[in-house]
Amino acid sequence: MLLSCYVFPHQSARVLELHLLSSPSFLHHGDTHVMDNTDIHCVPNTLMIVGLASMGINYFASRICQDALDPGRFPRWKTFLKPYFGCSVFFTTLMLISVILSYAMKGSLETSLKIGLKNGIRFYKDTDTPGRCFQKQTIDHLQMEFQCCGNNDYKDWFEVQWISNRYLDFSSKEVKDCIKSNVDGRYLVDGVPFSCCNPSSPRPCIQYKITNNTAHYNYDHQTEELNIFIRGCREALVNYYMGLMNTIGAVVLSVFLLQSSVLASVRLLQTSMEAVAGQENVEIETEGYLLEKGVKETFMEYVDPVLKLLLLNQVTPPEAKPEAGATGTTTTTS
Amino acid sequence: MAVLKVTFTKTNRDKLAQVLWVLNWVSVVTGVTLFSLGLFLKVEIVKRRELMSKEIVSVPNMLICVGLTACAINFLGGKICYDCVDTTKFLRWKLLMLPYIICTFFFTFCILVGALMCYSMRNDLEESLFLGLRDAMRYYKDTDMPGRCYIKRTMDMLQMQFQCCGNGGYRDWFHIQWISNRYLDMTDSEVVERLRSNVEGKYLIDGVPFSCCGLHSLRPCIQHQITNNSAHYNYDYRKEELNLNRRGCRQALLEHYTQIMQSIGLIVLIIWLFEVSVLTGVRYLQTAMENVLRLGDPDSESDGWLLENSIADTARYNFNIIKNLGKCYQVDDDPNIDVPSSSLQAQENVPVKQIPVAR
């Protein structure tokens, strides 16, 4: 009977879980531009659904426990309890599956980030093309916030033309030479955008002619580590999301354990109350159990009605009629 | 002639006591809120201590003290109100209640002062930010000097986070040398010429650090030779608005802090109103309970009021008490004490009483 006290504080844990779980979805919204496909959205969506469902589950659990204190009021929950346990076990298993899924999706996340960032860097200069005009802003913001540069590292910027032709003086000899020396006619420089600059550097940022030691006084690009960010943005983002998943995974696992124990306790309470029902002396000892039959039989018991519902739709009507006729004749003879 | 007299039945008194008990506990929570608001403000100011010439400590410290005092006072108030339901328990607190109410009255006044201080901080802050930013920009290049080596990083992070540039605008960077001599090639003729052309021998350029670059610009950032249109293709510095951050960092920081202060000020004002209402309730409860004790019957109706006499009378009475506190060693007015009349004035003051003789 003390279970009812145990379940009430669980409600507040639910609300907290919901807040926590909506946060990855919120963060994804801002960085969706650098993600190629959005399969990863299934993890926060599942967690949100599970969070909402468990709020309902625990609300009913607390009501059941409250009514369990009075043997007279408990029987009205009788028909409700079987589907309730079915749903609860389903959602609790879903919670566990979502945690496993979040770790399994790491590979997919990495691939989609790789493609998304590659496109972002390629379309960096296209601030006049509709649909791509915000890529520059997004990539700059990303590089400054996560303190990273390029896809794998800063050298990715050397392979892409990130300065638009609109701002290149085609009458200048230098520009013409650069474009002529390139196979595809692109203007490639050994320079990076300003957002790659590291604020922790002791000297003003060197973003152009990075590999040319003579172009700058007292500069050696091999030893200069703090000038621009060395880390690639893909690595930075994957680390960030995995860190987030680790925290959330730990929280969801602990909530899963709590939820399972609550459900097991409510089940024990229900079975022991059922033994008391109809008895005159309500203060006798009764036994509670988790499952009446074995695990497989109980599973079949739950799945059978669902299967029957599906099979009924598959059976063709003419086959049913002679069956019905046969059963009709058998009843008349007996 | 009591001020705002209200009659209370026994149930009314009990209900008032219970409501006040709950409200006092809510006030403890608001006291914790005040404390945390003060702490938040303090953290925000300490975070940017390097950019302010004089750290503003008065407002957050005031809020922290007021918050802690509110918790203590309302905790005591809650206990008192809880005991007020029972007249026997009230006797314990009877003597303490009036001093408690007076203290709380002065304390609510402190809350109001705290709220008003939040709004008046702006001028001090602006002055402090102006001087602080000016110095920070001057020491931007000194990344090799202990004590100043993190100013470059702080300044860059500030300009990127608030999307601002310089003190009042980006031109402030043109007047200071922000590139250290360590990274200037003194053999280069251009560098030598520039140093020579400056009166103080400073290397000034029309360029800004990378952190001034605007995020929303359509073209790659132009941070050197900004005012030289011919140095860049298809560029007019007068028309180019998105290239660099236009806002000055002083303005940006001032807006940021003013917004925080205004929100905090508003919350503190609301808490003040709440505290005043709780205080009024406690005063009514105190006077009602005292009248019940005076009447003798714990179940009877009693009156509660804010002041027993009118405001003028109460003020006069209290003023006389304060005046007489200073006169406690003077015995002129007391006719029972035999004062040796050494001075003429003393003789004149003591009236000579004619004892009527029966004829």
GROMACS .gro file of C-alpha atoms in nm, chain A residues 174-330:
model
  157
  174GLU     CA    1   4.706   3.781  -6.049
  175VAL     CA    2   4.345   3.666  -6.073
  176LYS     CA    3   4.382   3.566  -6.438
  177ASP     CA    4   4.696   3.360  -6.363
  178CYS     CA    5   4.527   3.183  -6.075
  179ILE     CA    6   4.223   3.089  -6.282
  180LYS     CA    7   4.430   2.981  -6.583
  181SER     CA    8   4.649   2.753  -6.369
  182ASN     CA    9   4.342   2.567  -6.243
  183VAL     CA   10   4.193   2.282  -6.453
  184ASP     CA   11   3.828   2.371  -6.383
  185GLY     CA   12   3.887   2.746  -6.405
  186ARG     CA   13   3.823   2.799  -6.036
  187TYR     CA   14   3.987   3.063  -5.819
  188LEU     CA   15   4.152   2.862  -5.542
  189VAL     CA   16   4.354   3.030  -5.268
  190ASP     CA   17   4.544   2.896  -4.969
  191GLY     CA   18   4.323   3.103  -4.745
  192VAL     CA   19   4.025   3.046  -4.514
  193PRO     CA   20   3.722   3.257  -4.416
  194PHE     CA   21   3.747   3.483  -4.111
  195SER     CA   22   3.530   3.247  -3.904
  196CYS     CA   23   3.821   2.999  -3.890
  197CYS     CA   24   4.030   3.251  -3.692
  198ASN     CA   25   4.110   3.148  -3.337
  199PRO     CA   26   4.053   3.426  -3.078
  200SER     CA   27   4.311   3.263  -2.848
  201SER     CA   28   4.591   3.338  -3.093
  202PRO     CA   29   4.851   3.586  -2.960
  203ARG     CA   30   4.888   3.752  -3.301
  204PRO     CA   31   4.634   3.907  -3.537
  205CYS     CA   32   4.472   3.639  -3.755
  206ILE     CA   33   4.647   3.525  -4.070
  207GLN     CA   34   4.374   3.395  -4.299
  208TYR     CA   35   4.528   3.443  -4.644
  209LYS     CA   36   4.851   3.285  -4.779
  210ILE     CA   37   4.855   3.048  -4.484
  211THR     CA   38   5.113   2.806  -4.628
  212ASN     CA   39   5.342   3.086  -4.746
  213ASN     CA   40   5.589   3.156  -4.465
  214THR     CA   41   5.758   3.447  -4.644
  215ALA     CA   42   5.437   3.642  -4.690
  216HIS     CA   43   5.421   3.715  -4.315
  217TYR     CA   44   5.687   3.830  -4.074
  218ASN     CA   45   5.799   3.587  -3.803
  219TYR     CA   46   5.560   3.316  -3.920
  220ASP     CA   47   5.593   2.940  -3.969
  221HIS     CA   48   5.270   2.769  -4.061
  222GLN     CA   49   5.386   2.430  -3.933
  223THR     CA   50   5.453   2.553  -3.580
  224GLU     CA   51   5.172   2.807  -3.565
  225GLU     CA   52   4.894   2.613  -3.390
  226LEU     CA   53   4.674   2.882  -3.247
  227ASN     CA   54   4.628   3.095  -3.556
  228ILE     CA   55   4.323   2.917  -3.698
  229PHE     CA   56   4.116   2.627  -3.572
  230ILE     CA   57   4.282   2.294  -3.651
  231ARG     CA   58   3.979   2.075  -3.575
  232GLY     CA   59   3.733   1.982  -3.850
  233CYS     CA   60   3.367   2.071  -3.804
  234ARG     CA   61   3.245   1.718  -3.863
  235GLU     CA   62   3.450   1.589  -3.571
  236ALA     CA   63   3.341   1.880  -3.353
  237LEU     CA   64   2.972   1.828  -3.425
  238VAL     CA   65   2.985   1.449  -3.382
  239ASN     CA   66   3.161   1.491  -3.046
  240TYR     CA   67   2.903   1.744  -2.939
  241TYR     CA   68   2.606   1.526  -3.029
  242MET     CA   69   2.760   1.209  -2.883
  243GLY     CA   70   2.825   1.397  -2.558
  244LEU     CA   71   2.461   1.501  -2.555
  245MET     CA   72   2.345   1.145  -2.632
  246ASN     CA   73   2.561   1.008  -2.350
  247THR     CA   74   2.399   1.237  -2.096
  248ILE     CA   75   2.051   1.171  -2.227
  249GLY     CA   76   2.119   0.798  -2.253
  250ALA     CA   77   2.221   0.782  -1.889
  251VAL     CA   78   1.912   0.973  -1.779
  252VAL     CA   79   1.677   0.764  -1.998
  253LEU     CA   80   1.829   0.438  -1.867
  254SER     CA   81   1.774   0.543  -1.507
  255VAL     CA   82   1.418   0.649  -1.589
  256PHE     CA   83   1.368   0.312  -1.762
  257LEU     CA   84   1.481   0.128  -1.447
  258LEU     CA   85   1.253   0.341  -1.231
  259GLN     CA   86   0.958   0.293  -1.466
  260SER     CA   87   1.009  -0.087  -1.481
  261SER     CA   88   1.019  -0.112  -1.104
  262VAL     CA   89   0.702   0.097  -1.078
  263LEU     CA   90   0.524  -0.126  -1.329
  264ALA     CA   91   0.641  -0.445  -1.157
  265SER     CA   92   0.522  -0.312  -0.822
  266VAL     CA   93   0.181  -0.211  -0.961
  267ARG     CA   94   0.150  -0.557  -1.115
  268LEU     CA   95   0.227  -0.723  -0.780
  269LEU     CA   96  -0.024  -0.493  -0.613
  270GLN     CA   97  -0.289  -0.575  -0.870
  271THR     CA   98  -0.248  -0.954  -0.842
  272SER     CA   99  -0.247  -0.948  -0.463
  273MET     CA  100  -0.558  -0.724  -0.458
  274GLU     CA  101  -0.737  -0.959  -0.697
  275ALA     CA  102  -0.687  -1.245  -0.451
  276VAL     CA  103  -0.852  -1.033  -0.181
  277ALA     CA  104  -1.153  -0.939  -0.397
  278GLY     CA  105  -1.475  -1.107  -0.290
  279GLN     CA  106  -1.328  -1.225   0.041
  280GLU     CA  107  -1.504  -1.129   0.362
  281ASN     CA  108  -1.187  -1.073   0.563
  282VAL     CA  109  -0.983  -0.813   0.376
  283GLU     CA  110  -0.687  -0.838   0.612
  284ILE     CA  111  -0.570  -1.184   0.507
  285GLU     CA  112  -0.234  -1.250   0.350
  286THR     CA  113  -0.235  -1.290  -0.027
  287GLU     CA  114   0.026  -1.379  -0.281
  288GLY     CA  115   0.121  -1.148  -0.567
  289TYR     CA  116   0.297  -1.261  -0.884
  290LEU     CA  117   0.427  -1.100  -1.201
  291LEU     CA  118   0.298  -1.348  -1.457
  292GLU     CA  119   0.039  -1.621  -1.403
  293LYS     CA  120   0.168  -1.842  -1.684
  294GLY     CA  121   0.513  -1.848  -1.845
  295VAL     CA  122   0.652  -1.559  -2.049
  296LYS     CA  123   0.578  -1.719  -2.390
  297GLU     CA  124   0.216  -1.804  -2.306
  298THR     CA  125   0.150  -1.455  -2.169
  299PHE     CA  126   0.302  -1.300  -2.482
  300MET     CA  127   0.078  -1.519  -2.705
  301GLU     CA  128  -0.222  -1.420  -2.493
  302TYR     CA  129  -0.162  -1.053  -2.571
  303VAL     CA  130  -0.063  -1.098  -2.934
  304ASP     CA  131  -0.351  -1.337  -3.024
  305PRO     CA  132  -0.629  -1.075  -3.021
  306VAL     CA  133  -0.414  -0.847  -3.238
  307LEU     CA  134  -0.339  -1.133  -3.481
  308LYS     CA  135  -0.701  -1.238  -3.493
  309LEU     CA  136  -0.796  -0.882  -3.583
  310LEU     CA  137  -0.544  -0.886  -3.870
  311LEU     CA  138  -0.636  -1.242  -3.984
  312LEU     CA  139  -1.006  -1.164  -3.989
  313ASN     CA  140  -0.943  -0.895  -4.245
  314GLN     CA  141  -0.737  -1.134  -4.459
  315VAL     CA  142  -0.989  -1.425  -4.471
  316THR     CA  143  -1.207  -1.395  -4.786
  317PRO     CA  144  -1.587  -1.385  -4.731
  318PRO     CA  145  -1.692  -1.696  -4.945
  319GLU     CA  146  -1.468  -1.924  -4.734
  320ALA     CA  147  -1.634  -1.803  -4.418
  321LYS     CA  148  -1.990  -1.889  -4.533
  322PRO     CA  149  -1.958  -2.275  -4.571
  323GLU     CA  150  -1.768  -2.271  -4.236
  324ALA     CA  151  -2.057  -2.092  -4.073
  325GLY     CA  152  -2.302  -2.334  -4.239
  326ALA     CA  153  -2.108  -2.637  -4.111
  327THR     CA  154  -2.102  -2.503  -3.754
  328GLY     CA  155  -2.476  -2.430  -3.787
  329THR     CA  156  -2.556  -2.790  -3.884
  330THR     CA  157  -2.342  -2.934  -3.608
   0.00000   0.00000   0.00000
